[in-house]
mmCIF file of C-alpha atoms in Angstrom:
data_model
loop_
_atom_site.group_PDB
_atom_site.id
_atom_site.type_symbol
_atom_site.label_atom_id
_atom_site.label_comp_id
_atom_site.label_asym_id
_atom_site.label_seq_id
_atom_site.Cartn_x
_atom_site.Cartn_y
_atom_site.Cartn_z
ATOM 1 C CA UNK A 1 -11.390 -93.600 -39.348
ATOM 2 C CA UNK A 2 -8.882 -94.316 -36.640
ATOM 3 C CA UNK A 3 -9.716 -96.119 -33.076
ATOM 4 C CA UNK A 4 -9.376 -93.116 -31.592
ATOM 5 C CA UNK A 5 -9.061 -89.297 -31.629
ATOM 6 C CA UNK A 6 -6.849 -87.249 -29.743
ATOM 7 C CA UNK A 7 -8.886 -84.196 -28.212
ATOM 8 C CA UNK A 8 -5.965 -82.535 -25.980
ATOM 9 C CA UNK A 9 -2.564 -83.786 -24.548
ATOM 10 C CA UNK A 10 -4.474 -85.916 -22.125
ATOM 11 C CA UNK A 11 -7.633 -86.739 -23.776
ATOM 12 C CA UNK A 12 -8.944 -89.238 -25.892
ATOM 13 C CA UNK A 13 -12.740 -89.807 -27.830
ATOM 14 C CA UNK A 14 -12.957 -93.673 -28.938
ATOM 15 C CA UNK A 15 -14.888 -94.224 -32.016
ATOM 16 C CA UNK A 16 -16.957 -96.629 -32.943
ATOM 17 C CA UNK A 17 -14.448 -98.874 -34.304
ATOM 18 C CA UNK A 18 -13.463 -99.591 -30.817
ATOM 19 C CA UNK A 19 -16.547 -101.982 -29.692
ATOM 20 C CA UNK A 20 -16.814 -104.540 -27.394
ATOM 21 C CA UNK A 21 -16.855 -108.187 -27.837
ATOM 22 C CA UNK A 22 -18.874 -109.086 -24.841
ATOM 23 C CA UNK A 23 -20.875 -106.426 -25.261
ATOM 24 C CA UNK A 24 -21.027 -103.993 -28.549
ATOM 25 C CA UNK A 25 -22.127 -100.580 -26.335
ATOM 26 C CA UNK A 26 -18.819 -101.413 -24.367
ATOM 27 C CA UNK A 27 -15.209 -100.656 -25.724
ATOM 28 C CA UNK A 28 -12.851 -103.634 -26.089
ATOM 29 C CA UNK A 29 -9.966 -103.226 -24.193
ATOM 30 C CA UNK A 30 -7.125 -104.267 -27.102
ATOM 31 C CA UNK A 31 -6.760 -100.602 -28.629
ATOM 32 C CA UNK A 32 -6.592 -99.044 -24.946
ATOM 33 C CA UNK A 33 -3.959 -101.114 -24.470
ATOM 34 C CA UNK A 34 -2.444 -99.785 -28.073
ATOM 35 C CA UNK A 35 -2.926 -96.284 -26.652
ATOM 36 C CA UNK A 36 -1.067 -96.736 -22.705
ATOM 37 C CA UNK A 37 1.931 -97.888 -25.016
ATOM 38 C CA UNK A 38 1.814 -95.397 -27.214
ATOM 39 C CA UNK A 39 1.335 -93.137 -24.091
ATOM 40 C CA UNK A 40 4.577 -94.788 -22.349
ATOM 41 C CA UNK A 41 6.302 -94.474 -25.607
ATOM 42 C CA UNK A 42 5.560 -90.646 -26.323
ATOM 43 C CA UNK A 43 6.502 -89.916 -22.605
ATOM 44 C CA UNK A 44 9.846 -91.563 -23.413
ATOM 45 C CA UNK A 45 10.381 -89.570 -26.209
ATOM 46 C CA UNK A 46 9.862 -86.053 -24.499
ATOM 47 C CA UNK A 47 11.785 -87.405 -21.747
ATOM 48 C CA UNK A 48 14.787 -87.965 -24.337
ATOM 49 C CA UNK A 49 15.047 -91.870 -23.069
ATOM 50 C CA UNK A 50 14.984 -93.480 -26.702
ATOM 51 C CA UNK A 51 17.741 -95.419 -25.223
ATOM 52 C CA UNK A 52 15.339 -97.350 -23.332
ATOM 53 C CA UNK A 53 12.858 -99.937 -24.882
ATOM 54 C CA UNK A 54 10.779 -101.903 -22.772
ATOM 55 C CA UNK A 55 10.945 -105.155 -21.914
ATOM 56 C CA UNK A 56 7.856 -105.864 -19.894
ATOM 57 C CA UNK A 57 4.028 -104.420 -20.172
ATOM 58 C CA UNK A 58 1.560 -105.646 -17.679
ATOM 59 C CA UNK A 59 -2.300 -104.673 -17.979
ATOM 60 C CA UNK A 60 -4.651 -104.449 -15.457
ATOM 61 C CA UNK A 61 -8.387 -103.972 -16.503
ATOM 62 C CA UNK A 62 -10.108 -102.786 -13.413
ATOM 63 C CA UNK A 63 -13.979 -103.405 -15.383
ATOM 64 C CA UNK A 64 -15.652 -102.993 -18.235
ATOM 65 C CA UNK A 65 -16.440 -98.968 -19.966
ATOM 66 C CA UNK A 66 -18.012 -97.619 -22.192
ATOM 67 C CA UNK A 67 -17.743 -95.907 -25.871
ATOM 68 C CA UNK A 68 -16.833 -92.073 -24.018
ATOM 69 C CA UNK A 69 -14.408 -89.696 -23.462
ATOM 70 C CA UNK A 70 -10.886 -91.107 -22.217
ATOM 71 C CA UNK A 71 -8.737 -89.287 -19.370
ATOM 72 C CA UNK A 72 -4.745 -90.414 -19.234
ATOM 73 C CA UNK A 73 -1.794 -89.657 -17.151
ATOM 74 C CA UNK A 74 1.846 -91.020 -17.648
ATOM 75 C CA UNK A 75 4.007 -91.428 -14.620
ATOM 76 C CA UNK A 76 7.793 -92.546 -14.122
ATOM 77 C CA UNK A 77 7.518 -94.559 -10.905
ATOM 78 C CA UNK A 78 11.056 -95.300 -10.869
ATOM 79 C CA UNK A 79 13.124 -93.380 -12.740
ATOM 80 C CA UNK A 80 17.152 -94.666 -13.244
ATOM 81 C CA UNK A 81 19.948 -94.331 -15.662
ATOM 82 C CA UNK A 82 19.502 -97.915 -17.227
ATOM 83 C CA UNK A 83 16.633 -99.536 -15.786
ATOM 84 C CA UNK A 84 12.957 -97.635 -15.441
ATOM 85 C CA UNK A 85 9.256 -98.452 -14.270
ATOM 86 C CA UNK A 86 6.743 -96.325 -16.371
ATOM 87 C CA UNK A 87 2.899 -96.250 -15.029
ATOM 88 C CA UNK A 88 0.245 -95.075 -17.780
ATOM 89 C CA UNK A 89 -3.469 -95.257 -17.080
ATOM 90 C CA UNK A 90 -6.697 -94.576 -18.617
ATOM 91 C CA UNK A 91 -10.239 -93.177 -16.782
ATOM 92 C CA UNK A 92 -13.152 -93.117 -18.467
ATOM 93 C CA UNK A 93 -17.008 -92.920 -16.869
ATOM 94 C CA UNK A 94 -15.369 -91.053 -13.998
ATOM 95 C CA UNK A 95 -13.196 -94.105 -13.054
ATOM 96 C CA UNK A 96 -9.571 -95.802 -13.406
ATOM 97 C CA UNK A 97 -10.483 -98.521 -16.379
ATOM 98 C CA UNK A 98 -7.134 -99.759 -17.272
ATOM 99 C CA UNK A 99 -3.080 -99.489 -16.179
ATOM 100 C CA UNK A 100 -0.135 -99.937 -18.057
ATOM 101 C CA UNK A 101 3.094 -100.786 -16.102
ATOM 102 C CA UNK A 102 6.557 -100.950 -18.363
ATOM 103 C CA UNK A 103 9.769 -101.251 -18.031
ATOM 104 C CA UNK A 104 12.397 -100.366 -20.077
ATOM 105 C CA UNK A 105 15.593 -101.263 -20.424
ATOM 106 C CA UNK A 106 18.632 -99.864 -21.809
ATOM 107 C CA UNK A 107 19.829 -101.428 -25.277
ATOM 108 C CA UNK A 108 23.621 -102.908 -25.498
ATOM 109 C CA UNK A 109 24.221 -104.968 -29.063
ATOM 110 C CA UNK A 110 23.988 -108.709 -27.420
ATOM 111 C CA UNK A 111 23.845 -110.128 -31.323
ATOM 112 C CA UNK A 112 26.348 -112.648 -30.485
ATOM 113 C CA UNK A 113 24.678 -113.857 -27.492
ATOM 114 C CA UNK A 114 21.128 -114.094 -28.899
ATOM 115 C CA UNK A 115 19.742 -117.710 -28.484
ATOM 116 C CA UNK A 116 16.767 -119.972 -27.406
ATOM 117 C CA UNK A 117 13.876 -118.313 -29.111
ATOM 118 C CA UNK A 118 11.245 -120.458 -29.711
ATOM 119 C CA UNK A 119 10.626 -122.046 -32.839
ATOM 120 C CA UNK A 120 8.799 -119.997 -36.094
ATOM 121 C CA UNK A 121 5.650 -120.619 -36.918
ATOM 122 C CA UNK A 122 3.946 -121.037 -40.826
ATOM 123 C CA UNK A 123 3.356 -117.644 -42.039
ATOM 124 C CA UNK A 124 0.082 -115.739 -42.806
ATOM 125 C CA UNK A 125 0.738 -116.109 -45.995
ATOM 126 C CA UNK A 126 0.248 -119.777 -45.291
ATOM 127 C CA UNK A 127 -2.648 -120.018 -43.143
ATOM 128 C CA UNK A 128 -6.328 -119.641 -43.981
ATOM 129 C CA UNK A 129 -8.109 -116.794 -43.210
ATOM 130 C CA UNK A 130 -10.982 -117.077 -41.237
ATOM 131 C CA UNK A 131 -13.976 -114.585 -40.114
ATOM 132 C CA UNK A 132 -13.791 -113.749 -36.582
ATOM 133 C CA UNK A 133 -16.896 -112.339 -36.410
ATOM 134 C CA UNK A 134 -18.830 -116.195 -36.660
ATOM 135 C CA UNK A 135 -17.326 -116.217 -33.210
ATOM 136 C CA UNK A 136 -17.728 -112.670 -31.781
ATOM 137 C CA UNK A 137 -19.445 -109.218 -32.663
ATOM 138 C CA UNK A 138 -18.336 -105.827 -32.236
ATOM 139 C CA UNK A 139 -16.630 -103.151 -34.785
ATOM 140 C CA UNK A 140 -12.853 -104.288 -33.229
ATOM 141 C CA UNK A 141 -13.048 -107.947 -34.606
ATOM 142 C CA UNK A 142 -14.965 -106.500 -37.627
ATOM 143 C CA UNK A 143 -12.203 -104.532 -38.298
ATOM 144 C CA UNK A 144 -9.230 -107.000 -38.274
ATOM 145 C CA UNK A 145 -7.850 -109.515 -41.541
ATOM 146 C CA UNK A 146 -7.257 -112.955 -39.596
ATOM 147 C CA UNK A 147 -5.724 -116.379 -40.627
ATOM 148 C CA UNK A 148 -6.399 -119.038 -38.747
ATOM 149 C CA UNK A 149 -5.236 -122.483 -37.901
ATOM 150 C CA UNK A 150 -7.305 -124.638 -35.539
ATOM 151 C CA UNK A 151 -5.443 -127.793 -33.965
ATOM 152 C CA UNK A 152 -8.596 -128.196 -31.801
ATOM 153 C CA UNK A 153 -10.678 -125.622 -29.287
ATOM 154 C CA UNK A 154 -8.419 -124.085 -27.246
ATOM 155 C CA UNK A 155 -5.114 -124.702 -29.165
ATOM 156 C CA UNK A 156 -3.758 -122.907 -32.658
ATOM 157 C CA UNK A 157 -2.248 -120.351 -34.210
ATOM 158 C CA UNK A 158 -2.916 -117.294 -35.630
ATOM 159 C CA UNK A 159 -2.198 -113.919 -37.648
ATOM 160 C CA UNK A 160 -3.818 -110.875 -37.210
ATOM 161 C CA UNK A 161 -3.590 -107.542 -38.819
ATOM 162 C CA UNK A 162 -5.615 -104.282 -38.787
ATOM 163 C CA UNK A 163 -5.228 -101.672 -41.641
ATOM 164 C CA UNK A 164 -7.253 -99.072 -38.934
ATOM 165 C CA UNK A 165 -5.004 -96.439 -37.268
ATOM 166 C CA UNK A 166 -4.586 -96.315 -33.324
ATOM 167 C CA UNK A 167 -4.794 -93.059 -33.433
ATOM 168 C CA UNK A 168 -6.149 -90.667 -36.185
ATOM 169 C CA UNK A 169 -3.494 -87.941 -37.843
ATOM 170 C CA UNK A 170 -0.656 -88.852 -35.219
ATOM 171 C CA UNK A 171 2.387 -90.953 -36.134
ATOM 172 C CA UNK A 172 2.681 -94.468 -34.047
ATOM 173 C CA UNK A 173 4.830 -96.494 -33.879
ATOM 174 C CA UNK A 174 5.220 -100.541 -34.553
ATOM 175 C CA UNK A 175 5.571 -101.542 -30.559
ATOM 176 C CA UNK A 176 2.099 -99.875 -30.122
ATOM 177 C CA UNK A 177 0.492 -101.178 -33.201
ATOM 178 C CA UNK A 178 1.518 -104.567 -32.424
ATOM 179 C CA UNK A 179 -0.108 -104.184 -28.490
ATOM 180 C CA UNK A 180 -3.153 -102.937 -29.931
ATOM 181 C CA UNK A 181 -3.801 -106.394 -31.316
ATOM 182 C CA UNK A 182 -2.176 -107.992 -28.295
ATOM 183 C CA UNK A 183 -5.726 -108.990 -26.309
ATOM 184 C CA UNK A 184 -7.385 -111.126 -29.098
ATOM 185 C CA UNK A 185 -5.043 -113.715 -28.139
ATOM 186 C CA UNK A 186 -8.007 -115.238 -25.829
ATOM 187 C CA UNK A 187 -10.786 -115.164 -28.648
ATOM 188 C CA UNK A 188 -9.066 -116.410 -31.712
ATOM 189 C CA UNK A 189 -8.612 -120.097 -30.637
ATOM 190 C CA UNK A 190 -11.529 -120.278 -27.808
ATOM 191 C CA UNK A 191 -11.976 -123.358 -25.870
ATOM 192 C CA UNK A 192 -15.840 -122.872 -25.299
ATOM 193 C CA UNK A 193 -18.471 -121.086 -27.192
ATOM 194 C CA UNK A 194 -18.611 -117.574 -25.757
ATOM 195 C CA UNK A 195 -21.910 -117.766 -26.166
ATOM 196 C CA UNK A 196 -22.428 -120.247 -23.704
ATOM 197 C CA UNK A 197 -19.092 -119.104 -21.775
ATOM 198 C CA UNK A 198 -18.177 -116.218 -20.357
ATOM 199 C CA UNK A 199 -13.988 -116.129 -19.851
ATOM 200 C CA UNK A 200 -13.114 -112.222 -19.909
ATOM 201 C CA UNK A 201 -9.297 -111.678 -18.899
ATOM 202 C CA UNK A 202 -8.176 -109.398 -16.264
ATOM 203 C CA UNK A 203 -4.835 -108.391 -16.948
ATOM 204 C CA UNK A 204 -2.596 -109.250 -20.088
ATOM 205 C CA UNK A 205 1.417 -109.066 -19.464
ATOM 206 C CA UNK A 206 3.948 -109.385 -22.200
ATOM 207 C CA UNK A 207 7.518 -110.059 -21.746
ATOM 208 C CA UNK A 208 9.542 -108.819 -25.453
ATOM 209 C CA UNK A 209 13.243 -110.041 -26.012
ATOM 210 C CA UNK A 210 13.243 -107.947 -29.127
ATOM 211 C CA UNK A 211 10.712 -105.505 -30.586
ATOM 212 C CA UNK A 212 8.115 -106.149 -32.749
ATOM 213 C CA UNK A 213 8.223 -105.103 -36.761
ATOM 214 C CA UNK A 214 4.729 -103.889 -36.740
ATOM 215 C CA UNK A 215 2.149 -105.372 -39.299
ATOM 216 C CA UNK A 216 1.475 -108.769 -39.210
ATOM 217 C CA UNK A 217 0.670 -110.485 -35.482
ATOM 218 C CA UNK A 218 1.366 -113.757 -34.972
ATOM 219 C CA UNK A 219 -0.406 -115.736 -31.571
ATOM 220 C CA UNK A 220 0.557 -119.883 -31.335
ATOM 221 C CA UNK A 221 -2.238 -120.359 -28.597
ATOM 222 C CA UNK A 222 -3.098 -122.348 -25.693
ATOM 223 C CA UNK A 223 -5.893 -121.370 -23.644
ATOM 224 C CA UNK A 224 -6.544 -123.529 -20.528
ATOM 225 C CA UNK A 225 -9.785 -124.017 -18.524
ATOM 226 C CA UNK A 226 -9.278 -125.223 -14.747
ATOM 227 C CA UNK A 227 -11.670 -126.970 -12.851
ATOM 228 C CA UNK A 228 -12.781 -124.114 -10.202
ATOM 229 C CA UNK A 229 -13.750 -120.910 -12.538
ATOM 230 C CA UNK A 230 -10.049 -119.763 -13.364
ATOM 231 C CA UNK A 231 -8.083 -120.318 -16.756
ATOM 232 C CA UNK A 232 -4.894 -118.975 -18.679
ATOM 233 C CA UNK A 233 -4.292 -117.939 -22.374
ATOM 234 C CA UNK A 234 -0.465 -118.376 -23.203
ATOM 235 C CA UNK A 235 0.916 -117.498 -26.426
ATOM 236 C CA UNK A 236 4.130 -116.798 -28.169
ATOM 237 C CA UNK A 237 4.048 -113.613 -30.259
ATOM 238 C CA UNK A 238 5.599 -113.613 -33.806
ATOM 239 C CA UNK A 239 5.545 -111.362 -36.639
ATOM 240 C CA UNK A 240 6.631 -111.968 -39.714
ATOM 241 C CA UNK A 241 10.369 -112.289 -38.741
ATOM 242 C CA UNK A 242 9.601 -114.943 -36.077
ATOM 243 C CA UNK A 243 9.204 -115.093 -32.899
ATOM 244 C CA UNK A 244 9.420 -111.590 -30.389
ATOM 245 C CA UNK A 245 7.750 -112.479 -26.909
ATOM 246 C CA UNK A 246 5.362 -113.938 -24.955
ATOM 247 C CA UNK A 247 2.294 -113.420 -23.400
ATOM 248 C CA UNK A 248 -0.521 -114.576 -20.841
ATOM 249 C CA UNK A 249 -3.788 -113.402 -19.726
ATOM 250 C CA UNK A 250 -5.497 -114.595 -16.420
ATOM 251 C CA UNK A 251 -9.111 -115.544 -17.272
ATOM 252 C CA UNK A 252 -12.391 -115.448 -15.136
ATOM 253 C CA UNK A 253 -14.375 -118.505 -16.324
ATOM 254 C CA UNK A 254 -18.454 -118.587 -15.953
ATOM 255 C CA UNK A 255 -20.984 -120.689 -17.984
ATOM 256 C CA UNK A 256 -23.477 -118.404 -19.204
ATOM 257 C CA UNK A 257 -27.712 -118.918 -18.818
#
């Protein structure tokens, strides 16, 4: 079974692999945001613009939706020769529930110039694994193979993999494998029991300086808790060939009860 399953060129069913953390009837948000990628990706494709890759994604959740039929649309917002802003976005319920904007860039070989990444991190193959589900519920964090290493709450690193297809009997490809994953950033090293504290995100960005190899995730986590009901999770993203990115989430902080 895949998270999802494509019904028409436009239309998606989630299945129930896809549900919620917060709430199980719900769908968590991290394969949508798998599926606008592969969206912007498949758009570039027909388009003939394999000579962009992007460079940014920024994710908007407008609210929380359930486990039902999925509308999308794709739209170049501005189109150019080198530079381009993609908009993908999902509906489901009758309602906008999540936006993708990317931009792509056009590749040049700037091997000799590459520099400043930050540094690797121990692999999975060095790090415990751990059962996210003592933490959360839902069929999403059932269905992912995590190591864990836990400097103290709100600070470690992780890997994360998923042997679960984004998309059943369609071909996709490492960028939006890798994104699928992307939003667990803020529940693998959480700063407060989520079952006392409610800290949902409300947008994830992700800035790549090279693309991702697919397979294993890598997240070295910081998630900070401010004083007046707003908080961050930063991360740099690795896979198995060291570091690719970064990311941050914007977090809405509530004690629960």
């Amino acid at each position: 079974m895949a998270y999802f399953r494509r019904k028409d060129a436009s239309t998606f069913a989630p299945t129930d692999l896809v549900g919620g953390a917060w709430r199980t009837d719900e769908q968590h948000v991290a394969p949508t945001f798998g599926l606008l990628t592969h969206l912007v990706e498949t758009d570039r494709a027909t388009r003939g613009r394999d000579d962009l890759t992007p460079v940014r994604l920024t994710f908007d959740v407008w609210g929380p939706y359930p486990l039902e039929l999925m509308d999308t649309d794709v739209r170049v917002l501005r189109p150019g020769r080198g530079v381009e802003l993609v908009e993908a976005e999902v509906s489901c319920a009758g309602r906008t529930v999540a936006t993708l904007r990317a931009w792509l860039a056009g590749t040049t070989d700037t091997s000799e110039l590459a520099a400043g990444a930050p540094p690797a991190i121990p692999g999975p193959e060095d790090t415990t694994p751990w059962d996210p589900t003592t933490d959360w519920p839902g069929a999403f964090i059932a269905s992912l193979d995590v190591r864990r290493t836990l400097a103290e709450p709100g600070r470690g690193t992780v890997w994360v993999r998923t042997d679960v297809p984004l998309v059943e009997d369609e071909e996709v490809g490492a960028l939006a494998r890798t994104v699928g994953l992307l939003d667990v950033a803020n529940g693998m090293t959480v700063r407060a029991d989520p079952r006392r504290v409610a800290f949902p995100n409300l947008d994830l960005t992700a800035h790549l300086f090279r693309a991702p190899a697919g397979g294993w995730l890598g997240l070295d986590t910081t998630v900070t808790f401010g004083a007046h009901g707003a908080g961050t999770t930063s991360s740099v993203l690795h896979d198995t060939d060291g570091p690719f990115g970064r990311l941050a989430q914007s977090l809405v902080v509530r004690p629960l009860g």
